[in-house]
Amino acid sequence: MRASAVAGIVFANTSDSLLNELTAVRSMASMPFGARYRIIDFSLSNFVNAGISNVGIITNANYRSLMDHVGSGVYYDLDRKAGGLRILPPYNTSLAKRFHGNIEALAGSPAFIERSGADYIVLYNGDSIANVDIESCIDFHIEKGADITTVYAYGKSPEKHKHTMILDLDGDTVKSAKFSNDSLDNVNYSIGITVVNKKVLLPLVEEANQEGLTDFNRDIIANKLSELKVFGFKHSGKVFVMDSINSYYNANMALLNKDTRHDLFNLSRPIFTKTRDDMPTRYGTKSNVQNSVVADGCIIDGTVKNSILFRGVKVEKGAVVENSIIMQEALVSENAVVDCVIADKNSSISKGATVKGTKEDIFHIRKLQFV
Amino acid sequence: MAKKKCVAMLLAGGQGSRLGVLTGKIAKPAVPYGGKYRIIDFPLSNCINSGIDTVGILTQYKPLELNDYVGSGKPWDLDRTGGGVHILPPYQGQKGGDWYTGTANAIYQNLEFIERYDPEFVLILSGDHIYKMDYSDMIKQHVKTNAACTISVLKVPFEEASRFGIMNADENGKIYEFEEKPKNPKSNLASMGIYVFSFDKLKKYLCLDAENKDSSNDFGKDIIPMMLNAKENMMVYKFNDYWKDVGTVDSLWEANLDLLNPKIDLNLSDKKWRIYSRPDNFPPQYIDGESKVENSLVTDGCEVYGNLDYSILFENVTVEKGAAVEYSLVMPGAVIKEGAKVKYAIVAENAVIEQNASVGQEPTAENAEDWGITVIGANITVGKNAVIRSKQMIVEDVAEGEKR
């Protein structure tokens, strides 16, 4: 296949509202994840590992942290003369407004799709974390002669996800699709990655947008199953689709499991991210770290258990961090106790303070907040 | 080509034979350091932090890995439209070509490269020292004193001075004599191998040296003495911070563990003077619930299920359950299997220490005479239950149960 045959589009703001406080300062796709990543690293790396070098990121709001993170795309080898990375914010005309749903978002970026020179477009929601073999998915799509191929997983579907399709499959063919506000067990559900022939994409989007329809899965795929050849491609690896602060917390904590870690960070399909030139992490003479995932640049002199530490975190003498996610450059001062907490970027917990949530109700310390 | 005030020339062609198996396949500047760095990161980062954006790297010995590592110079912001980093291996011209016969000859053969930038000053650096230094301050002094050549020096203890090239200078810092490894040193100002030359002077003396068939074409042995004889204005530049030559196994080991010494100020992620590197892309480190990690540096890609004390793990190292690593460096990709013990050792890239093997020994009163750091070469396997004594340098696989 020629290098430019496939282009990718990431929707950076999918499900923003479900992580409320956490996404107040950033988009879903730029949510920090797994000690040194942002969620968008998964979509961009999956694209790059499949040989896709022409990628657009459609974004709606709160995209400063996203732009800061992806930069020119150099960390993903997406700083290209041909193709490369493009950020597609709302177009600045007198009609400029936020998108409502991904149909409007796509209809607002026809130039990217038309000029890409691609025959296939991969649509990727910014709220899913998985190491997906997109190359095999595209081979499958071509081999089946599909119009649309949706990637699905088997298991428990996310809740409050009006756009997640619960699939009824006949072999690889999608027979019908339904939607559920509740989480359903033991179902085949779409994980927000869809391959579409460019030929069919633009007319479908244009037509649906004129009718005021908003959701690609619900209003296009599920409606057109009789007219279009729609197939399902199964992803058997780990997948985490964000639907609440709890699911975000649990996806991070899942990295304490070796199999999950080695599946998501499969070294033959590496996940790339922004480099920061931190020193390695320093463990002090009195440090006690157990069952934790830690990024570079941390200085640990206290106790850390069952936790995720992002780059540049400091845990001072006598401090105890348990069951928590401590984001970039946060400080846990001497003798502070932190349990079941998400401490956002640059937050700081003062000497001797105790901050506790529960596993059901995680306590969130805001960006730059001082406790 | 736009004019540059200063061009840096980095001598990276030496074999580093005293590092033995550690430089068996790579040039010394490419030797890993400090968990995620290589020695060459120091001069390159110092250059960019000093505002010098044009660097020629002179390579000769096993350049493949070094070339790959430096690449376009991107990690150091040295990928420039004008200037940037250039790898300069020996080359052939119409009249043939030669290997670099000495440090001065390497620069002489690349005068054309320097001339393209028409610089006022040339900074000569070497790729075997760990230090953070502002070269712009040295150049400032060079200009102020109207020197032909400025040589960076460090005060060393008098008892060690006979290991170095010693500069004898007057109270103003003007050099009147240079002694290579003197038996009875008159001063303790040791040359750090860092020179600033006014380009016209450098060119003049390199050309004179090239005509002399008896010359060894070396800066220390030939160029500096020749310039002193010609009464050129040569000055010392006194440097007072951390500086370490990593030319031997013991000094390489020491310079690494200095990062764990609270008395030594060697912060590599200081935002004002950061040391940049080209790390591979690995997931974050994982420290298991059964492990004990104290006073150590650990970086991306490592998985630690055993115990660490006073050690540095480089990228993607695995320490299995019940294994213990003390006072050691474990370089990228190495695996320390269950129950293995590694003490006072350097385990090079991708080496495997099998179950319950024992590598290295701690220094005691009895073994003080012949004690030293043990080195396991890259890609070597040390078999199950094998025992490797102190000061061994292992260059081939060690069989199960074998004692060395």
PDB file of C-alpha atoms in Angstrom, chain B residues 5-132:
ATOM      1  CA  LYS B   5      31.676  33.482  16.442  1.00  0.00           C
ATOM      2  CA  CYS B   6      32.798  30.092  17.713  1.00  0.00           C
ATOM      3  CA  VAL B   7      32.895  26.580  16.284  1.00  0.00           C
ATOM      4  CA  ALA B   8      33.363  23.627  18.646  1.00  0.00           C
ATOM      5  CA  MET B   9      35.389  20.589  17.575  1.00  0.00           C
ATOM      6  CA  LEU B  10      34.778  17.482  19.647  1.00  0.00           C
ATOM      7  CA  LEU B  11      37.494  14.820  19.573  1.00  0.00           C
ATOM      8  CA  ALA B  12      35.572  11.562  19.665  1.00  0.00           C
ATOM      9  CA  GLY B  13      37.842   9.213  17.763  1.00  0.00           C
ATOM     10  CA  GLY B  14      39.773   7.585  20.601  1.00  0.00           C
ATOM     11  CA  GLN B  15      39.371   3.939  21.387  1.00  0.00           C
ATOM     12  CA  GLY B  16      39.307   4.295  25.164  1.00  0.00           C
ATOM     13  CA  SER B  17      41.270   1.067  25.492  1.00  0.00           C
ATOM     14  CA  ARG B  18      41.478   1.345  29.291  1.00  0.00           C
ATOM     15  CA  LEU B  19      37.727   0.703  29.417  1.00  0.00           C
ATOM     16  CA  GLY B  20      38.389  -2.729  27.903  1.00  0.00           C
ATOM     17  CA  VAL B  21      35.297  -4.649  26.946  1.00  0.00           C
ATOM     18  CA  LEU B  22      33.077  -1.581  27.523  1.00  0.00           C
ATOM     19  CA  THR B  23      34.513   0.016  24.388  1.00  0.00           C
ATOM     20  CA  GLY B  24      34.910  -3.252  22.470  1.00  0.00           C
ATOM     21  CA  LYS B  25      32.195  -2.267  20.009  1.00  0.00           C
ATOM     22  CA  ILE B  26      31.634   1.448  20.667  1.00  0.00           C
ATOM     23  CA  ALA B  27      33.692   4.610  20.861  1.00  0.00           C
ATOM     24  CA  LYS B  28      34.272   5.952  24.368  1.00  0.00           C
ATOM     25  CA  PRO B  29      31.977   8.988  23.994  1.00  0.00           C
ATOM     26  CA  ALA B  30      29.100   6.578  23.293  1.00  0.00           C
ATOM     27  CA  VAL B  31      29.572   4.708  26.596  1.00  0.00           C
ATOM     28  CA  PRO B  32      26.342   4.891  28.671  1.00  0.00           C
ATOM     29  CA  TYR B  33      26.343   7.028  31.804  1.00  0.00           C
ATOM     30  CA  GLY B  34      23.989   7.908  34.637  1.00  0.00           C
ATOM     31  CA  GLY B  35      21.000   5.769  33.693  1.00  0.00           C
ATOM     32  CA  LYS B  36      19.933   7.477  30.493  1.00  0.00           C
ATOM     33  CA  TYR B  37      22.898   9.431  29.177  1.00  0.00           C
ATOM     34  CA  ARG B  38      26.043   8.812  27.191  1.00  0.00           C
ATOM     35  CA  ILE B  39      29.340  10.554  27.885  1.00  0.00           C
ATOM     36  CA  ILE B  40      29.007  12.702  24.734  1.00  0.00           C
ATOM     37  CA  ASP B  41      25.794  14.260  26.124  1.00  0.00           C
ATOM     38  CA  PHE B  42      27.959  16.400  28.420  1.00  0.00           C
ATOM     39  CA  PRO B  43      30.031  18.308  25.837  1.00  0.00           C
ATOM     40  CA  LEU B  44      27.039  18.534  23.458  1.00  0.00           C
ATOM     41  CA  SER B  45      24.693  19.871  26.152  1.00  0.00           C
ATOM     42  CA  ASN B  46      27.397  22.215  27.448  1.00  0.00           C
ATOM     43  CA  CYS B  47      27.782  23.582  23.904  1.00  0.00           C
ATOM     44  CA  ILE B  48      24.112  24.329  23.362  1.00  0.00           C
ATOM     45  CA  ASN B  49      23.751  25.723  26.900  1.00  0.00           C
ATOM     46  CA  SER B  50      26.756  27.974  26.217  1.00  0.00           C
ATOM     47  CA  GLY B  51      25.193  29.284  23.010  1.00  0.00           C
ATOM     48  CA  ILE B  52      27.479  27.351  20.664  1.00  0.00           C
ATOM     49  CA  ASP B  53      25.384  25.827  17.892  1.00  0.00           C
ATOM     50  CA  THR B  54      28.043  24.591  15.479  1.00  0.00           C
ATOM     51  CA  VAL B  55      29.844  21.417  16.486  1.00  0.00           C
ATOM     52  CA  GLY B  56      32.093  19.120  14.463  1.00  0.00           C
ATOM     53  CA  ILE B  57      32.480  15.631  15.911  1.00  0.00           C
ATOM     54  CA  LEU B  58      35.719  13.926  14.862  1.00  0.00           C
ATOM     55  CA  THR B  59      35.202  10.189  14.727  1.00  0.00           C
ATOM     56  CA  GLN B  60      37.473   7.336  13.791  1.00  0.00           C
ATOM     57  CA  TYR B  61      37.163   4.330  16.109  1.00  0.00           C
ATOM     58  CA  LYS B  62      33.907   2.257  15.840  1.00  0.00           C
ATOM     59  CA  PRO B  63      31.726   5.232  14.906  1.00  0.00           C
ATOM     60  CA  LEU B  64      28.498   3.351  14.028  1.00  0.00           C
ATOM     61  CA  GLU B  65      26.738   3.610  17.365  1.00  0.00           C
ATOM     62  CA  LEU B  66      28.000   7.135  17.982  1.00  0.00           C
ATOM     63  CA  ASN B  67      26.755   8.299  14.552  1.00  0.00           C
ATOM     64  CA  ASP B  68      23.404   6.730  15.235  1.00  0.00           C
ATOM     65  CA  TYR B  69      23.188   8.319  18.650  1.00  0.00           C
ATOM     66  CA  VAL B  70      24.087  11.825  17.514  1.00  0.00           C
ATOM     67  CA  GLY B  71      21.920  11.589  14.386  1.00  0.00           C
ATOM     68  CA  SER B  72      20.671  14.980  13.275  1.00  0.00           C
ATOM     69  CA  GLY B  73      21.501  16.483  16.678  1.00  0.00           C
ATOM     70  CA  LYS B  74      17.818  16.956  17.501  1.00  0.00           C
ATOM     71  CA  PRO B  75      17.941  15.988  21.207  1.00  0.00           C
ATOM     72  CA  TRP B  76      20.467  18.770  21.874  1.00  0.00           C
ATOM     73  CA  ASP B  77      18.679  21.293  19.614  1.00  0.00           C
ATOM     74  CA  LEU B  78      21.687  21.010  17.327  1.00  0.00           C
ATOM     75  CA  ASP B  79      19.643  20.285  14.183  1.00  0.00           C
ATOM     76  CA  ARG B  80      20.168  23.672  12.598  1.00  0.00           C
ATOM     77  CA  THR B  81      19.709  25.155   9.164  1.00  0.00           C
ATOM     78  CA  GLY B  82      22.987  27.056   9.605  1.00  0.00           C
ATOM     79  CA  GLY B  83      25.550  25.224  11.705  1.00  0.00           C
ATOM     80  CA  GLY B  84      24.365  22.351  13.867  1.00  0.00           C
ATOM     81  CA  VAL B  85      26.167  19.104  14.482  1.00  0.00           C
ATOM     82  CA  HIS B  86      28.382  17.436  11.871  1.00  0.00           C
ATOM     83  CA  ILE B  87      30.095  14.068  12.089  1.00  0.00           C
ATOM     84  CA  LEU B  88      33.572  14.319  10.581  1.00  0.00           C
ATOM     85  CA  PRO B  89      35.261  10.988   9.854  1.00  0.00           C
ATOM     86  CA  PRO B  90      38.614  10.801   8.004  1.00  0.00           C
ATOM     87  CA  TYR B  91      38.120  11.169   4.264  1.00  0.00           C
ATOM     88  CA  GLN B  92      39.884  10.810   0.930  1.00  0.00           C
ATOM     89  CA  GLY B  93      40.811  13.652  -1.392  1.00  0.00           C
ATOM     90  CA  GLN B  94      42.321  13.679  -4.855  1.00  0.00           C
ATOM     91  CA  LYS B  95      45.761  13.016  -3.378  1.00  0.00           C
ATOM     92  CA  GLY B  96      44.503  10.228  -1.173  1.00  0.00           C
ATOM     93  CA  GLY B  97      43.715  10.480   2.502  1.00  0.00           C
ATOM     94  CA  ASP B  98      44.871   9.425   5.924  1.00  0.00           C
ATOM     95  CA  TRP B  99      43.540   8.275   9.230  1.00  0.00           C
ATOM     96  CA  TYR B 100      43.697  10.921  11.907  1.00  0.00           C
ATOM     97  CA  THR B 101      47.253  10.526  13.231  1.00  0.00           C
ATOM     98  CA  GLY B 102      46.651  12.584  16.379  1.00  0.00           C
ATOM     99  CA  THR B 103      44.277  15.073  17.968  1.00  0.00           C
ATOM    100  CA  ALA B 104      45.870  18.032  16.173  1.00  0.00           C
ATOM    101  CA  ASN B 105      45.900  16.201  12.865  1.00  0.00           C
ATOM    102  CA  ALA B 106      42.173  15.480  13.152  1.00  0.00           C
ATOM    103  CA  ILE B 107      41.507  19.219  13.358  1.00  0.00           C
ATOM    104  CA  TYR B 108      44.090  19.983  10.667  1.00  0.00           C
ATOM    105  CA  GLN B 109      42.338  17.647   8.246  1.00  0.00           C
ATOM    106  CA  ASN B 110      39.087  19.492   8.873  1.00  0.00           C
ATOM    107  CA  LEU B 111      40.261  23.094   8.603  1.00  0.00           C
ATOM    108  CA  GLU B 112      38.037  23.436   5.565  1.00  0.00           C
ATOM    109  CA  PHE B 113      34.996  22.594   7.677  1.00  0.00           C
ATOM    110  CA  ILE B 114      35.908  25.296  10.195  1.00  0.00           C
ATOM    111  CA  GLU B 115      36.672  27.868   7.490  1.00  0.00           C
ATOM    112  CA  ARG B 116      33.147  27.571   6.113  1.00  0.00           C
ATOM    113  CA  TYR B 117      31.935  29.386   9.237  1.00  0.00           C
ATOM    114  CA  ASP B 118      34.774  31.918   9.351  1.00  0.00           C
ATOM    115  CA  PRO B 119      34.860  31.818  13.176  1.00  0.00           C
ATOM    116  CA  GLU B 120      36.912  34.006  15.493  1.00  0.00           C
ATOM    117  CA  PHE B 121      37.387  31.171  17.976  1.00  0.00           C
ATOM    118  CA  VAL B 122      37.607  27.417  17.931  1.00  0.00           C
ATOM    119  CA  LEU B 123      36.757  25.422  21.029  1.00  0.00           C
ATOM    120  CA  ILE B 124      38.460  22.013  21.260  1.00  0.00           C
ATOM    121  CA  LEU B 125      36.659  19.444  23.415  1.00  0.00           C
ATOM    122  CA  SER B 126      37.049  15.790  24.207  1.00  0.00           C
ATOM    123  CA  GLY B 127      34.414  13.144  24.718  1.00  0.00           C
ATOM    124  CA  ASP B 128      35.548  11.521  27.930  1.00  0.00           C
ATOM    125  CA  HIS B 129      34.674  13.842  30.781  1.00  0.00           C
ATOM    126  CA  ILE B 130      31.647  14.321  33.003  1.00  0.00           C
ATOM    127  CA  TYR B 131      31.169  17.995  33.881  1.00  0.00           C
ATOM    128  CA  LYS B 132      28.886  20.994  33.414  1.00  0.00           C
TER     129      LYS B 132
END
